[in-house]
Short mmCIF file of the C-alpha atoms (twelve columns), coordinates in Angstrom:
data_MODEL
# 
_entry.id   MODEL 
# 
loop_
_atom_site.group_PDB 
_atom_site.id 
_atom_site.type_symbol 
_atom_site.label_atom_id 
_atom_site.label_alt_id 
_atom_site.label_comp_id 
_atom_site.label_asym_id 
_atom_site.label_seq_id 
_atom_site.Cartn_x 
_atom_site.Cartn_y 
_atom_site.Cartn_z 
_atom_site.pdbx_PDB_model_num 
ATOM 1   C CA . UNK A 1   -15.609 13.416  -46.938 1 
ATOM 2   C CA . UNK A 2   -13.413 11.048  -45.905 1 
ATOM 3   C CA . UNK A 3   -11.369 12.887  -43.181 1 
ATOM 4   C CA . UNK A 4   -7.457  13.023  -44.184 1 
ATOM 5   C CA . UNK A 5   -5.579  9.839   -42.218 1 
ATOM 6   C CA . UNK A 6   -3.316  12.244  -41.332 1 
ATOM 7   C CA . UNK A 7   -5.503  14.245  -38.872 1 
ATOM 8   C CA . UNK A 8   -6.111  10.484  -37.490 1 
ATOM 9   C CA . UNK A 9   -4.678  9.387   -34.565 1 
ATOM 10  C CA . UNK A 10  -2.884  6.130   -35.051 1 
ATOM 11  C CA . UNK A 11  -2.657  3.378   -33.070 1 
ATOM 12  C CA . UNK A 12  1.001   2.510   -31.716 1 
ATOM 13  C CA . UNK A 13  1.099   -1.027  -33.645 1 
ATOM 14  C CA . UNK A 14  -0.184  0.578   -36.650 1 
ATOM 15  C CA . UNK A 15  2.147   3.794   -36.704 1 
ATOM 16  C CA . UNK A 16  5.429   1.069   -36.635 1 
ATOM 17  C CA . UNK A 17  3.540   -0.300  -39.882 1 
ATOM 18  C CA . UNK A 18  5.688   0.211   -43.068 1 
ATOM 19  C CA . UNK A 19  4.662   3.174   -44.918 1 
ATOM 20  C CA . UNK A 20  3.679   4.089   -48.703 1 
ATOM 21  C CA . UNK A 21  5.796   7.310   -51.154 1 
ATOM 22  C CA . UNK A 22  2.856   9.371   -49.092 1 
ATOM 23  C CA . UNK A 23  4.208   8.451   -45.723 1 
ATOM 24  C CA . UNK A 24  0.644   6.395   -45.074 1 
ATOM 25  C CA . UNK A 25  1.262   3.410   -42.919 1 
ATOM 26  C CA . UNK A 26  0.409   0.191   -45.187 1 
ATOM 27  C CA . UNK A 27  -1.745  -2.348  -43.728 1 
ATOM 28  C CA . UNK A 28  0.211   -6.152  -43.364 1 
ATOM 29  C CA . UNK A 29  -1.901  -8.051  -45.721 1 
ATOM 30  C CA . UNK A 30  -1.134  -5.806  -48.082 1 
ATOM 31  C CA . UNK A 31  0.436   -7.055  -51.394 1 
ATOM 32  C CA . UNK A 32  3.437   -4.899  -52.834 1 
ATOM 33  C CA . UNK A 33  5.149   -4.465  -55.955 1 
ATOM 34  C CA . UNK A 34  8.549   -4.453  -57.017 1 
ATOM 35  C CA . UNK A 35  9.918   -2.737  -60.110 1 
ATOM 36  C CA . UNK A 36  10.661  -5.724  -61.774 1 
ATOM 37  C CA . UNK A 37  7.536   -7.640  -61.126 1 
ATOM 38  C CA . UNK A 38  5.526   -8.861  -63.459 1 
ATOM 39  C CA . UNK A 39  2.339   -10.105 -61.993 1 
ATOM 40  C CA . UNK A 40  2.727   -13.714 -62.511 1 
ATOM 41  C CA . UNK A 41  0.820   -16.480 -60.127 1 
ATOM 42  C CA . UNK A 42  3.352   -18.580 -58.296 1 
ATOM 43  C CA . UNK A 43  2.193   -21.679 -57.505 1 
ATOM 44  C CA . UNK A 44  4.136   -23.777 -54.752 1 
ATOM 45  C CA . UNK A 45  3.345   -27.432 -53.892 1 
ATOM 46  C CA . UNK A 46  3.255   -29.383 -50.493 1 
ATOM 47  C CA . UNK A 47  2.089   -32.314 -48.495 1 
ATOM 48  C CA . UNK A 48  -0.455  -30.341 -46.929 1 
ATOM 49  C CA . UNK A 49  -2.145  -27.596 -49.008 1 
ATOM 50  C CA . UNK A 50  -1.198  -29.149 -52.137 1 
ATOM 51  C CA . UNK A 51  -0.914  -26.940 -54.934 1 
ATOM 52  C CA . UNK A 52  -1.179  -23.103 -53.569 1 
ATOM 53  C CA . UNK A 53  -0.222  -19.576 -54.524 1 
ATOM 54  C CA . UNK A 54  2.800   -18.208 -53.132 1 
ATOM 55  C CA . UNK A 55  4.050   -14.603 -53.131 1 
ATOM 56  C CA . UNK A 56  7.880   -12.973 -53.164 1 
ATOM 57  C CA . UNK A 57  6.704   -9.272  -52.068 1 
ATOM 58  C CA . UNK A 58  8.209   -7.710  -48.809 1 
ATOM 59  C CA . UNK A 59  6.207   -5.317  -47.180 1 
ATOM 60  C CA . UNK A 60  8.174   -1.910  -47.205 1 
ATOM 61  C CA . UNK A 61  9.917   -2.629  -50.714 1 
ATOM 62  C CA . UNK A 62  8.586   -1.511  -53.659 1 
ATOM 63  C CA . UNK A 63  5.433   0.303   -54.388 1 
ATOM 64  C CA . UNK A 64  2.034   -1.084  -52.122 1 
ATOM 65  C CA . UNK A 65  -1.255  -2.603  -53.799 1 
ATOM 66  C CA . UNK A 66  -4.226  -1.113  -51.637 1 
ATOM 67  C CA . UNK A 67  -7.104  -3.427  -52.179 1 
ATOM 68  C CA . UNK A 68  -4.989  -6.321  -53.041 1 
ATOM 69  C CA . UNK A 69  -4.127  -8.531  -50.615 1 
ATOM 70  C CA . UNK A 70  -0.929  -11.053 -50.343 1 
ATOM 71  C CA . UNK A 71  -2.124  -14.921 -50.157 1 
ATOM 72  C CA . UNK A 72  0.635   -15.615 -47.997 1 
ATOM 73  C CA . UNK A 73  0.313   -13.015 -45.161 1 
ATOM 74  C CA . UNK A 74  -3.386  -13.634 -45.804 1 
ATOM 75  C CA . UNK A 75  -3.225  -17.348 -45.027 1 
ATOM 76  C CA . UNK A 76  -1.171  -17.285 -41.738 1 
ATOM 77  C CA . UNK A 77  -3.134  -13.832 -40.428 1 
ATOM 78  C CA . UNK A 78  -6.045  -16.251 -40.718 1 
ATOM 79  C CA . UNK A 79  -5.311  -18.919 -39.446 1 
ATOM 80  C CA . UNK A 80  -2.817  -17.837 -36.549 1 
ATOM 81  C CA . UNK A 81  -5.683  -15.437 -35.267 1 
ATOM 82  C CA . UNK A 82  -3.196  -12.445 -36.435 1 
ATOM 83  C CA . UNK A 83  -4.471  -8.745  -36.876 1 
ATOM 84  C CA . UNK A 84  -5.319  -7.712  -40.691 1 
ATOM 85  C CA . UNK A 85  -3.848  -4.436  -40.051 1 
ATOM 86  C CA . UNK A 86  -1.123  -4.245  -37.046 1 
ATOM 87  C CA . UNK A 87  -0.026  -7.776  -38.157 1 
ATOM 88  C CA . UNK A 88  -0.344  -8.209  -34.309 1 
ATOM 89  C CA . UNK A 89  -1.924  -11.397 -32.460 1 
ATOM 90  C CA . UNK A 90  -5.641  -11.108 -31.139 1 
ATOM 91  C CA . UNK A 91  -5.771  -12.748 -27.886 1 
ATOM 92  C CA . UNK A 92  -8.351  -15.595 -27.855 1 
ATOM 93  C CA . UNK A 93  -10.331 -14.545 -25.350 1 
ATOM 94  C CA . UNK A 94  -10.390 -11.106 -26.928 1 
ATOM 95  C CA . UNK A 95  -13.502 -9.949  -29.335 1 
ATOM 96  C CA . UNK A 96  -12.571 -9.514  -32.707 1 
ATOM 97  C CA . UNK A 97  -13.677 -7.506  -35.405 1 
ATOM 98  C CA . UNK A 98  -14.244 -8.311  -39.147 1 
ATOM 99  C CA . UNK A 99  -15.407 -5.135  -41.997 1 
ATOM 100 C CA . UNK A 100 -17.157 -5.885  -44.702 1 
ATOM 101 C CA . UNK A 101 -20.647 -5.774  -46.175 1 
ATOM 102 C CA . UNK A 102 -24.276 -6.284  -44.781 1 
ATOM 103 C CA . UNK A 103 -25.245 -10.290 -43.445 1 
ATOM 104 C CA . UNK A 104 -21.858 -11.229 -45.598 1 
ATOM 105 C CA . UNK A 105 -21.503 -15.188 -44.529 1 
ATOM 106 C CA . UNK A 106 -18.004 -15.184 -44.977 1 
ATOM 107 C CA . UNK A 107 -14.944 -12.690 -44.921 1 
ATOM 108 C CA . UNK A 108 -11.541 -12.779 -47.339 1 
ATOM 109 C CA . UNK A 109 -9.893  -9.597  -44.953 1 
ATOM 110 C CA . UNK A 110 -8.525  -11.320 -41.977 1 
ATOM 111 C CA . UNK A 111 -9.899  -10.362 -38.429 1 
ATOM 112 C CA . UNK A 112 -9.124  -6.764  -36.654 1 
ATOM 113 C CA . UNK A 113 -8.317  -5.528  -33.385 1 
ATOM 114 C CA . UNK A 114 -10.929 -3.260  -32.049 1 
ATOM 115 C CA . UNK A 115 -8.977  -0.727  -31.624 1 
ATOM 116 C CA . UNK A 116 -7.612  -1.277  -35.719 1 
ATOM 117 C CA . UNK A 117 -11.186 -1.670  -36.914 1 
ATOM 118 C CA . UNK A 118 -12.358 1.694   -35.577 1 
ATOM 119 C CA . UNK A 119 -9.014  3.213   -37.137 1 
ATOM 120 C CA . UNK A 120 -9.815  1.266   -40.673 1 
ATOM 121 C CA . UNK A 121 -13.176 2.660   -40.609 1 
ATOM 122 C CA . UNK A 122 -12.018 6.240   -40.251 1 
ATOM 123 C CA . UNK A 123 -9.463  6.559   -42.579 1 
ATOM 124 C CA . UNK A 124 -10.218 3.817   -45.008 1 
ATOM 125 C CA . UNK A 125 -11.986 5.965   -48.075 1 
ATOM 126 C CA . UNK A 126 -14.142 2.785   -49.271 1 
ATOM 127 C CA . UNK A 127 -14.958 1.801   -45.988 1 
ATOM 128 C CA . UNK A 128 -16.091 5.263   -45.413 1 
ATOM 129 C CA . UNK A 129 -17.979 5.948   -48.549 1 
ATOM 130 C CA . UNK A 130 -20.187 3.202   -48.412 1 
ATOM 131 C CA . UNK A 131 -21.705 4.247   -44.945 1 
ATOM 132 C CA . UNK A 132 -24.654 2.114   -43.477 1 
ATOM 133 C CA . UNK A 133 -23.398 -0.268  -46.356 1 
ATOM 134 C CA . UNK A 134 -20.111 -1.307  -44.221 1 
ATOM 135 C CA . UNK A 135 -20.948 -3.457  -41.318 1 
ATOM 136 C CA . UNK A 136 -18.810 -4.841  -38.937 1 
ATOM 137 C CA . UNK A 137 -18.777 -8.542  -37.300 1 
ATOM 138 C CA . UNK A 138 -17.984 -8.659  -33.779 1 
ATOM 139 C CA . UNK A 139 -17.263 -12.432 -32.552 1 
ATOM 140 C CA . UNK A 140 -14.388 -14.493 -30.761 1 
ATOM 141 C CA . UNK A 141 -14.003 -17.256 -32.942 1 
ATOM 142 C CA . UNK A 142 -14.403 -18.376 -36.570 1 
ATOM 143 C CA . UNK A 143 -14.075 -21.275 -38.556 1 
ATOM 144 C CA . UNK A 144 -11.703 -21.397 -41.658 1 
ATOM 145 C CA . UNK A 145 -12.983 -22.506 -45.317 1 
ATOM 146 C CA . UNK A 146 -10.859 -22.689 -48.499 1 
ATOM 147 C CA . UNK A 147 -10.871 -20.353 -51.583 1 
ATOM 148 C CA . UNK A 148 -9.383  -22.388 -54.235 1 
ATOM 149 C CA . UNK A 149 -8.648  -21.535 -57.910 1 
ATOM 150 C CA . UNK A 150 -10.298 -24.890 -59.965 1 
ATOM 151 C CA . UNK A 151 -10.306 -23.325 -63.678 1 
ATOM 152 C CA . UNK A 152 -9.736  -20.265 -66.174 1 
ATOM 153 C CA . UNK A 153 -11.627 -19.614 -68.758 1 
ATOM 154 C CA . UNK A 154 -11.067 -18.698 -72.556 1 
ATOM 155 C CA . UNK A 155 -10.789 -15.457 -71.714 1 
ATOM 156 C CA . UNK A 156 -7.923  -16.243 -68.679 1 
ATOM 157 C CA . UNK A 157 -10.420 -15.167 -66.294 1 
ATOM 158 C CA . UNK A 158 -9.925  -17.519 -63.096 1 
ATOM 159 C CA . UNK A 159 -12.695 -19.925 -61.685 1 
ATOM 160 C CA . UNK A 160 -12.921 -20.697 -58.164 1 
ATOM 161 C CA . UNK A 161 -14.807 -22.808 -55.505 1 
ATOM 162 C CA . UNK A 162 -14.910 -22.980 -51.829 1 
ATOM 163 C CA . UNK A 163 -14.123 -25.892 -49.626 1 
ATOM 164 C CA . UNK A 164 -14.050 -26.759 -46.062 1 
ATOM 165 C CA . UNK A 165 -10.828 -26.078 -44.320 1 
ATOM 166 C CA . UNK A 166 -9.099  -29.415 -44.560 1 
ATOM 167 C CA . UNK A 167 -11.077 -31.252 -47.251 1 
ATOM 168 C CA . UNK A 168 -8.742  -34.141 -47.968 1 
ATOM 169 C CA . UNK A 169 -9.554  -33.914 -51.564 1 
ATOM 170 C CA . UNK A 170 -9.360  -30.071 -51.965 1 
ATOM 171 C CA . UNK A 171 -5.377  -30.405 -52.924 1 
ATOM 172 C CA . UNK A 172 -6.562  -32.495 -56.234 1 
ATOM 173 C CA . UNK A 173 -9.424  -29.914 -56.973 1 
ATOM 174 C CA . UNK A 174 -7.342  -26.654 -56.753 1 
ATOM 175 C CA . UNK A 175 -5.009  -24.285 -56.012 1 
ATOM 176 C CA . UNK A 176 -5.263  -22.715 -52.582 1 
ATOM 177 C CA . UNK A 177 -5.106  -18.968 -52.679 1 
ATOM 178 C CA . UNK A 178 -7.164  -17.639 -49.818 1 
ATOM 179 C CA . UNK A 179 -8.920  -18.666 -46.562 1 
ATOM 180 C CA . UNK A 180 -12.432 -17.216 -46.205 1 
ATOM 181 C CA . UNK A 181 -13.339 -16.674 -42.281 1 
ATOM 182 C CA . UNK A 182 -16.849 -17.520 -41.152 1 
ATOM 183 C CA . UNK A 183 -17.600 -15.807 -37.451 1 
ATOM 184 C CA . UNK A 184 -18.967 -17.642 -34.741 1 
ATOM 185 C CA . UNK A 185 -22.454 -16.335 -33.505 1 
ATOM 186 C CA . UNK A 186 -21.563 -12.670 -34.866 1 
ATOM 187 C CA . UNK A 187 -23.138 -9.630  -33.479 1 
ATOM 188 C CA . UNK A 188 -23.473 -8.055  -37.088 1 
ATOM 189 C CA . UNK A 189 -23.815 -3.636  -36.080 1 
ATOM 190 C CA . UNK A 190 -23.850 -1.033  -39.034 1 
ATOM 191 C CA . UNK A 191 -20.141 0.504   -39.059 1 
ATOM 192 C CA . UNK A 192 -21.347 4.337   -38.271 1 
ATOM 193 C CA . UNK A 193 -23.505 2.766   -35.301 1 
ATOM 194 C CA . UNK A 194 -20.737 0.564   -34.016 1 
ATOM 195 C CA . UNK A 195 -17.891 3.636   -34.365 1 
ATOM 196 C CA . UNK A 196 -20.663 6.142   -32.471 1 
ATOM 197 C CA . UNK A 197 -21.419 4.067   -29.709 1 
ATOM 198 C CA . UNK A 198 -19.246 0.900   -29.215 1 
ATOM 199 C CA . UNK A 199 -15.741 1.573   -30.966 1 
ATOM 200 C CA . UNK A 200 -12.738 2.000   -28.741 1 
ATOM 201 C CA . UNK A 201 -11.639 5.565   -28.775 1 
ATOM 202 C CA . UNK A 202 -8.359  6.048   -30.977 1 
ATOM 203 C CA . UNK A 203 -5.203  7.724   -28.698 1 
ATOM 204 C CA . UNK A 204 -4.995  11.392  -28.529 1 
# 
């Protein structure tokens, strides 16, 4: 059973995040919806990225949609090496953590501080339930790729393709939604092993 998030000590930068109606801190990359949001995809256009999904959500306003990322903040965090949980920058010399499936080639969730990763693994019911199927990738740097929407099926399902970061033709071939992180030479460990043996201790 997942420990109650109320019983797990919060890192300082996590405690300052906006909360949901139950008082739970909401990760910085999560999308928020207000009552009048119809769920439409908003596409903007600029010189650098071509067509790209944008978002008008504001953290703390409306209802957070856990498991759904704001494309604007996701791309910002990936580009600027910001923690996907607490939103703070990760020092260029610091080890960072990606959380995902075993032997994942890339990650859709932004990197995390080690302390934030330890907290997330303890309180997230999905990560906790997956046990050793959840893996941490430890690295100090990563490359980016572009996840772009290239088409829509008759059933209105989105088709997407992955492009090298900054590919000159990518803006003409699809609408940018997210960046994908590809860690350099990661050390991979099952999440429970990392938590038990290597993760920093949460504040008392």
